[in-house]
mmCIF file of C-alpha atoms and ligand atoms in Angstrom:
data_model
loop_
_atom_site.group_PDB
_atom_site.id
_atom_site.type_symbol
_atom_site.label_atom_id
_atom_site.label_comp_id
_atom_site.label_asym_id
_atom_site.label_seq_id
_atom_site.Cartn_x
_atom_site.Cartn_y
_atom_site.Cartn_z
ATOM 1 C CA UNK A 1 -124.078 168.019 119.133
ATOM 2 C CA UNK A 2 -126.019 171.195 120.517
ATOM 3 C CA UNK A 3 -127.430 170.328 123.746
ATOM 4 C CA UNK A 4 -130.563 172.795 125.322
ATOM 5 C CA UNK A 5 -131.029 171.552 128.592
ATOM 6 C CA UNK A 6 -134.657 171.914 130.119
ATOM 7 C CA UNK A 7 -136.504 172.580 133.083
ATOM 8 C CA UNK A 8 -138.779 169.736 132.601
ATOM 9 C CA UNK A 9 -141.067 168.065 130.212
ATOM 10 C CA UNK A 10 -143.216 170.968 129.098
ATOM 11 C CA UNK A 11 -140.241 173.148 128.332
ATOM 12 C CA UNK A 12 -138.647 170.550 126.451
ATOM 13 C CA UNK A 13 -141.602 170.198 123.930
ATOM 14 C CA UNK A 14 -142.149 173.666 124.021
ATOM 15 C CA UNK A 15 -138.541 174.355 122.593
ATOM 16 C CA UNK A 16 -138.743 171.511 120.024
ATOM 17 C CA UNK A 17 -142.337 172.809 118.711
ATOM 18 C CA UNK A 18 -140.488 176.122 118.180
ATOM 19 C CA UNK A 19 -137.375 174.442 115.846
ATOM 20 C CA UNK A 20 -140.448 172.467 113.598
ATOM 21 C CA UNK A 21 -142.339 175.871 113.906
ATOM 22 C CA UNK A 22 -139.284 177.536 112.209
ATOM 23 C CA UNK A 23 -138.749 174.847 109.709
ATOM 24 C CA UNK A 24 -142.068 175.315 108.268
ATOM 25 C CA UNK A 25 -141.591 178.904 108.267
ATOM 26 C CA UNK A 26 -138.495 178.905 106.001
ATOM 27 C CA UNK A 27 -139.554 175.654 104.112
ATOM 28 C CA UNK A 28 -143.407 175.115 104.073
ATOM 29 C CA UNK A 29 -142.939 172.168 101.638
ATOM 30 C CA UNK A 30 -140.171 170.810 104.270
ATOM 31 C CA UNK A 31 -139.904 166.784 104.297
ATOM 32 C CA UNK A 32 -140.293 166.234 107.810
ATOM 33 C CA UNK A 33 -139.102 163.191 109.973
ATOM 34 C CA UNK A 34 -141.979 161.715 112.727
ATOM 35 C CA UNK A 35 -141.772 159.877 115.365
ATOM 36 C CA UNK A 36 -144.107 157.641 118.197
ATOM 37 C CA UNK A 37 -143.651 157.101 121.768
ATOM 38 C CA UNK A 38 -144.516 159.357 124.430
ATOM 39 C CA UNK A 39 -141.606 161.615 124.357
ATOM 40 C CA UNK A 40 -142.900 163.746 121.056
ATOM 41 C CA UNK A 41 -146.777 163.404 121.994
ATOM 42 C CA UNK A 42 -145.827 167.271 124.204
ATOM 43 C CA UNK A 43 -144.129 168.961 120.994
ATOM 44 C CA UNK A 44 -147.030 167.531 118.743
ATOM 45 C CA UNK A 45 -149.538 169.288 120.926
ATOM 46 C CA UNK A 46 -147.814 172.206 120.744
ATOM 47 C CA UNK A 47 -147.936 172.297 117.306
ATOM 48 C CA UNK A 48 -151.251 171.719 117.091
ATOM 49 C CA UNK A 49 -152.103 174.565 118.762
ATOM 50 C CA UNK A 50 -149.222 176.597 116.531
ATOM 51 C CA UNK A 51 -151.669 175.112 113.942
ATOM 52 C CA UNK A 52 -154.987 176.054 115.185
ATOM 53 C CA UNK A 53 -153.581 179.305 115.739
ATOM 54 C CA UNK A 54 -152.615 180.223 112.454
ATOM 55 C CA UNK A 55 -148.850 180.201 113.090
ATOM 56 C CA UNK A 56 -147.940 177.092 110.913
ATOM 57 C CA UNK A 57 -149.018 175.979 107.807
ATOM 58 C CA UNK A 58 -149.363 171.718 107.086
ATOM 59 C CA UNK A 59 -150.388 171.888 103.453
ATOM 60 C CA UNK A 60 -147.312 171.632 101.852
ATOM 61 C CA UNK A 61 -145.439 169.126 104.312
ATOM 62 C CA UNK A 62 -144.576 165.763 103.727
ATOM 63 C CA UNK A 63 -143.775 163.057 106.528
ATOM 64 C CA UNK A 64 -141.882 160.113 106.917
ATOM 65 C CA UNK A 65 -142.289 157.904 110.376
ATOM 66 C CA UNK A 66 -139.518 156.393 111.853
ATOM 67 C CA UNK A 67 -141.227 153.080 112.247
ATOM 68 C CA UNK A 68 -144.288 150.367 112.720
ATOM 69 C CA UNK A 69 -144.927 147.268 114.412
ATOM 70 C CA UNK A 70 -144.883 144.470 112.383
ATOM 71 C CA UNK A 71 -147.463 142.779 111.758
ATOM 72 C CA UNK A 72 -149.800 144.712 113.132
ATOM 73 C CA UNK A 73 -153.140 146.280 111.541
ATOM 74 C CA UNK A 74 -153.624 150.273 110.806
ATOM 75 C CA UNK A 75 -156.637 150.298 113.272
ATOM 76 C CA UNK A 76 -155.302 148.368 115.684
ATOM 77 C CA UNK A 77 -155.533 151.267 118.702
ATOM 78 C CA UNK A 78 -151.491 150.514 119.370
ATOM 79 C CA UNK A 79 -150.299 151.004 115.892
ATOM 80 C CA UNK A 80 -148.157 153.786 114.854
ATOM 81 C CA UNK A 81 -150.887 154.518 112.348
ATOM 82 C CA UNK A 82 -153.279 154.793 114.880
ATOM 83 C CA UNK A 83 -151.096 156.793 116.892
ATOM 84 C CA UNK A 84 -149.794 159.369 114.478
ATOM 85 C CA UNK A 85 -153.841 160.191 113.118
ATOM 86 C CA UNK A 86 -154.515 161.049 116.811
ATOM 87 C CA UNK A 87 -151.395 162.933 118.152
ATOM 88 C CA UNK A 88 -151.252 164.856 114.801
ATOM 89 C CA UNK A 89 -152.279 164.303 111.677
ATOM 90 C CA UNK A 90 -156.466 164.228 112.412
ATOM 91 C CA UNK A 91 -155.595 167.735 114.117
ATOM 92 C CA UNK A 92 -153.752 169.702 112.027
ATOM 93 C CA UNK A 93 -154.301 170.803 108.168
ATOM 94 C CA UNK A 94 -152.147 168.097 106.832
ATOM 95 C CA UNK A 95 -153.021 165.908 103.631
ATOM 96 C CA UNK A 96 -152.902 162.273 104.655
ATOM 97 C CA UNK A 97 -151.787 161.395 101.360
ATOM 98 C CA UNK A 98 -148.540 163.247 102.296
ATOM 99 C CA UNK A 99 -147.831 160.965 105.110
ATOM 100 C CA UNK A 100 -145.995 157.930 105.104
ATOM 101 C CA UNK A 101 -145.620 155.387 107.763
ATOM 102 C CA UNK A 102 -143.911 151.643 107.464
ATOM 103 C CA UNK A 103 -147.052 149.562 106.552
ATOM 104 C CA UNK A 104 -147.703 146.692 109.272
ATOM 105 C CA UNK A 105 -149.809 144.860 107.576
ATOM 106 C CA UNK A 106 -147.627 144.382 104.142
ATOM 107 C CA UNK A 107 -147.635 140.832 103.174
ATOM 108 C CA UNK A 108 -144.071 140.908 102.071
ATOM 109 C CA UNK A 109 -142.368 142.641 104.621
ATOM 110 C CA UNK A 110 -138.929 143.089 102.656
ATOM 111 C CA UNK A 111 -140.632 144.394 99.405
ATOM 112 C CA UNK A 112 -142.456 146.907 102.092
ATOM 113 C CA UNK A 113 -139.157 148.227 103.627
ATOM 114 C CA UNK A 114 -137.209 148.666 99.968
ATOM 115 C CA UNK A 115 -140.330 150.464 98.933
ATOM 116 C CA UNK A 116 -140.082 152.810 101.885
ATOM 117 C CA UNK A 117 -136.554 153.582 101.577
ATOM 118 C CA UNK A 118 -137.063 154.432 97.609
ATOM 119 C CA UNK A 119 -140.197 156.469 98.219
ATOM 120 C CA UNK A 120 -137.896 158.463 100.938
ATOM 121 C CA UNK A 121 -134.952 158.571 98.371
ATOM 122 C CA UNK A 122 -137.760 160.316 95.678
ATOM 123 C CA UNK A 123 -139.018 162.652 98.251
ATOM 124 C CA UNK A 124 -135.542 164.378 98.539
ATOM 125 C CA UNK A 125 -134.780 163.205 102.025
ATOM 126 C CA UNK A 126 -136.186 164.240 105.469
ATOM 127 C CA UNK A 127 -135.052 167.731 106.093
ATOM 128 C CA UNK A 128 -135.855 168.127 109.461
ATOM 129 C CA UNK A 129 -136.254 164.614 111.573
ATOM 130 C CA UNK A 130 -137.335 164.112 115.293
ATOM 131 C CA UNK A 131 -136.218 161.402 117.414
ATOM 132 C CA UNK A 132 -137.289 160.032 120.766
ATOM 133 C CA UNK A 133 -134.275 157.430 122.325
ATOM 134 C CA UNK A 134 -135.134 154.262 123.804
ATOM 135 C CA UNK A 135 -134.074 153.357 127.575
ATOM 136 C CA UNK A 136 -131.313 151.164 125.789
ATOM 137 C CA UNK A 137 -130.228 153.914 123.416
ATOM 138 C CA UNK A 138 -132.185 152.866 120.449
ATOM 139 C CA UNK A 139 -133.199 155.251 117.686
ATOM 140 C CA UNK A 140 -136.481 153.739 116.056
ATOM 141 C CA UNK A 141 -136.662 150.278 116.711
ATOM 142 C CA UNK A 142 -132.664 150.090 115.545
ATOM 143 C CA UNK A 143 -132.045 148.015 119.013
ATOM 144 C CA UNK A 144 -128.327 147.395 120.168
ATOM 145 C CA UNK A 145 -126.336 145.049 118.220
ATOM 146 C CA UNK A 146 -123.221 143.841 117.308
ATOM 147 C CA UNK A 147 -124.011 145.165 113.737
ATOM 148 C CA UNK A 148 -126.394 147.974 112.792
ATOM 149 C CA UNK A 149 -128.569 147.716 109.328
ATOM 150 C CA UNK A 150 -128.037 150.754 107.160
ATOM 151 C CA UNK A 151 -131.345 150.962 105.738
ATOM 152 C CA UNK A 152 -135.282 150.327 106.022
ATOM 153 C CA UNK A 153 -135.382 146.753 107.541
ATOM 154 C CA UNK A 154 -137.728 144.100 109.374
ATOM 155 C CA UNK A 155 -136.209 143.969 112.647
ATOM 156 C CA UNK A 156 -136.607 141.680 116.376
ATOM 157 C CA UNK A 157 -137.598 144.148 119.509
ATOM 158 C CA UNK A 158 -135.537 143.555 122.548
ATOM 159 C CA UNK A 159 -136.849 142.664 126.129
ATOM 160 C CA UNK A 160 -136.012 146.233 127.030
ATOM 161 C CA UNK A 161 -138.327 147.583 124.498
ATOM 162 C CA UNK A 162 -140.667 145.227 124.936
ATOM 163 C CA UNK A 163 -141.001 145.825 128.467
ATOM 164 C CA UNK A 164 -140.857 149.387 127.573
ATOM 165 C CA UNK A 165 -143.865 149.562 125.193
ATOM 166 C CA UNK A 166 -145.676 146.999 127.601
ATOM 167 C CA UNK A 167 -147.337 149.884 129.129
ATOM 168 C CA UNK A 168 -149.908 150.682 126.189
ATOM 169 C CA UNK A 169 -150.923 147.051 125.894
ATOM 170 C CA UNK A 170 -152.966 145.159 128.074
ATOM 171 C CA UNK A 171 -150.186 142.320 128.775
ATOM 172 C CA UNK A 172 -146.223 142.016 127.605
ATOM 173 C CA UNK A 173 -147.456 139.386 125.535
ATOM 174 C CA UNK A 174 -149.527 141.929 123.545
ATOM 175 C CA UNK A 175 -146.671 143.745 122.086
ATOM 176 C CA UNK A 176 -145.422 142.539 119.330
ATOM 177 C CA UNK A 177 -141.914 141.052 118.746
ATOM 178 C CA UNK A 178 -140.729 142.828 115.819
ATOM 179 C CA UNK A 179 -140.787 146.168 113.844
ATOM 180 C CA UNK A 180 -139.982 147.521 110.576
ATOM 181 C CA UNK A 181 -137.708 150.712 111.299
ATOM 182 C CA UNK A 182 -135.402 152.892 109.067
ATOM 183 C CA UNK A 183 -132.051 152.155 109.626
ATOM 184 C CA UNK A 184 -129.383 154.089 110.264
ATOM 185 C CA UNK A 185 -128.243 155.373 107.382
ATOM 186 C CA UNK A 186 -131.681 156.654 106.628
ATOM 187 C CA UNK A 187 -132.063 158.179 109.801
ATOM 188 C CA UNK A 188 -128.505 160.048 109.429
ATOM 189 C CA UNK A 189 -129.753 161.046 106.063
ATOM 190 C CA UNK A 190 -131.448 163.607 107.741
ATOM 191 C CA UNK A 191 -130.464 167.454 107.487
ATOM 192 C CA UNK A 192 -131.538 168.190 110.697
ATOM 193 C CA UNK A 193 -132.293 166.013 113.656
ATOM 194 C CA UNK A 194 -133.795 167.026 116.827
ATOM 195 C CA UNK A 195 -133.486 164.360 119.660
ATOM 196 C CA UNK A 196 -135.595 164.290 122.793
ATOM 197 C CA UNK A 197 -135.503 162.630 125.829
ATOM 198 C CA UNK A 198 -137.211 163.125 129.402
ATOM 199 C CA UNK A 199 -136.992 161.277 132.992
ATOM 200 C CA UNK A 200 -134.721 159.963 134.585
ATOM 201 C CA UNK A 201 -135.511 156.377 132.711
ATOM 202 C CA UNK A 202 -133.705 158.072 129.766
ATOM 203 C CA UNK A 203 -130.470 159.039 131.947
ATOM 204 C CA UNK A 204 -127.738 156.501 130.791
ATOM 205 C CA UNK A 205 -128.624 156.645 127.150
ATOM 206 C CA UNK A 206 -128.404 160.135 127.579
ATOM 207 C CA UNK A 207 -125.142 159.871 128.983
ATOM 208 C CA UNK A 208 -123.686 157.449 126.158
ATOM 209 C CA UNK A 209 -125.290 160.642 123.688
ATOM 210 C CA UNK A 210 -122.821 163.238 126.110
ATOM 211 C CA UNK A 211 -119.412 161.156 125.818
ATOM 212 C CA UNK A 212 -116.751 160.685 123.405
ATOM 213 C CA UNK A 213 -117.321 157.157 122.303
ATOM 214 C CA UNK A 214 -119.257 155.927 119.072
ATOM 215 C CA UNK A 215 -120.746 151.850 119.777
ATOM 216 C CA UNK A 216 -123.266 150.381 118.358
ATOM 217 C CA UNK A 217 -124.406 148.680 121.547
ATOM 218 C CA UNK A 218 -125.214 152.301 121.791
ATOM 219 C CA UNK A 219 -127.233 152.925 118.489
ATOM 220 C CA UNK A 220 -127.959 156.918 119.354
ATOM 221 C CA UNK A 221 -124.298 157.564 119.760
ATOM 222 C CA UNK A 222 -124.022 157.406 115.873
ATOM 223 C CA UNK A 223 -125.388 160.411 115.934
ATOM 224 C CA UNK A 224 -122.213 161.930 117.302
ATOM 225 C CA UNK A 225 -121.023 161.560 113.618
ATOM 226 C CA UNK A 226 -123.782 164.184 112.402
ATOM 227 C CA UNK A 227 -123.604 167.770 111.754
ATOM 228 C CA UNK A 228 -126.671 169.114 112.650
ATOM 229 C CA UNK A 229 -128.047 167.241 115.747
ATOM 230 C CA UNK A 230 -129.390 169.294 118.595
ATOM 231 C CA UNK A 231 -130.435 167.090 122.035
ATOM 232 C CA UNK A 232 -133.589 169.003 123.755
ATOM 233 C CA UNK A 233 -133.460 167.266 127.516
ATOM 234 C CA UNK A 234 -134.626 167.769 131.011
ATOM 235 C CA UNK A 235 -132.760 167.888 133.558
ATOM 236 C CA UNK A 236 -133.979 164.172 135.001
ATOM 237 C CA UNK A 237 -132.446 162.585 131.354
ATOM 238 C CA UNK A 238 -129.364 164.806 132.171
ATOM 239 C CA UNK A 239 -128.853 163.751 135.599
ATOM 240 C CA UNK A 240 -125.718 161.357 134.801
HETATM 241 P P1 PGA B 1 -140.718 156.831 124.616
HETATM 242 O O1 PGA B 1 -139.979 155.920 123.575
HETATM 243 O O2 PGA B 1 -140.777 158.194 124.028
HETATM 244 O O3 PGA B 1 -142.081 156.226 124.786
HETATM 245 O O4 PGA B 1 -139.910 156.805 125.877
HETATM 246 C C1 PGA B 1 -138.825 156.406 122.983
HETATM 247 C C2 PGA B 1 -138.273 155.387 122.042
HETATM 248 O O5 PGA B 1 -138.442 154.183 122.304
HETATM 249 O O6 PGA B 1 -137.660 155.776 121.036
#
């Protein structure tokens, strides 16, 4: 794993705005991998500008989100949906019918995720794919477990991510309990992956990310198995 260690936040995004910048430069039609939290919401401003300034090109791009609550409706203001049409895609010159995110309000929830994981195997796979990492090392909403699922799945959020996302509703009991997420085999499917991470919150997953063990109490430190991963941190997430 290639670590570039930053100053702070603003650094951090600035250097992951310049990797997407460069995919899109060699690969305009590039597949690329999305995903929500705060972490990204720097990078994705900085591409918007990139955007506005002529320097990237969204026509040709394709994207595939990470994850969605579940159930949860589009217009609901803490969806995924919701958030990816106002950190991005209602910014930039994207065609929304090139975007794909996990659909929270799919009646049957299992048809939903084997559809997702075929319309990702037709698309060619994600070449380039960012990821935040949860306080408890999750990578999506792939939470720590005894057992990991491979592919797109409905799965339970843990307290920690509950509490976690707690801050964008107006009470803990707004969030809800479960998610449908890629799995791990369709996030390692990836060519490239870019993982962020920022504050000092972030320190002991980033830590498990730095060692030499693999567990999938752990889920991020299944990355270690990839070829192409590159960790963009500050220096609070690198602290341990
Ligand atoms: P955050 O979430 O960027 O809001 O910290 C990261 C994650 O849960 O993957």
């Amino acid at each position: 794993m290639k670590v570039i260690l930053c100053e702070n936040y603003d650094e951090m995004s600035a250097k992951a705005a310049n990797i997407f910048a460069a995919q899109l430069t060699l690969k305009p039609d590039s597949i690329l991998g999305l995903a929500t939290g705060s972490t990204p919401v720097g990078m994705y401003k900085k591409l918007i500008e990139k955007n506005e300034a002529g320097e990237i090109d969204f026509s040709a791009v394709r994207t595939f989100n990470l994850d969605e609550y579940y159930p949860i409706k589009r217009d609901n203001s803490q969806s995924y949906f919701t958030f990816m049409n106002e950190n991005l895609f209602s910014h930039v010159n994207i065609d929304i019918n090139n975007t794909c995110i996990p659909n929270g309000e799919a009646e049957d929830a299992e048809k939903e995720c084997k559809e997702y994981e075929k319309m990702l195997a037709e698309a060619g796979g994600v070449d380039l794919q960012v990821l935040g990492i949860g306080q408890n090392g999750h990578i999506g909403f792939n939470e720590p477990d005894e057992k990991l699922e491979s592919y797109t799945h409905v799965t339970g959020l843990t307290e920690s991510t509950i509490n976690a996302n707690a801050r964008f509703f107006d009470s803990v009991n707004d969030v809800p309990t479960k998610g449908i997420t890629m799995g791990m085999a369709s996030i390692m499917s990836a060519k490239k992956i870019v993982i962020l991470a920022s504050g000092e919150s972030k320190k002991d997953a980033v830590k498990a990310l730095l060692d030499d063990k693999i567990t999938t109490s752990v889920p991020a430190t299944l990355l270690k198995t990839h070829p192409d991963v590159i960790l963009i941190c500050d220096k609070e997430a690198y602290a341990l």
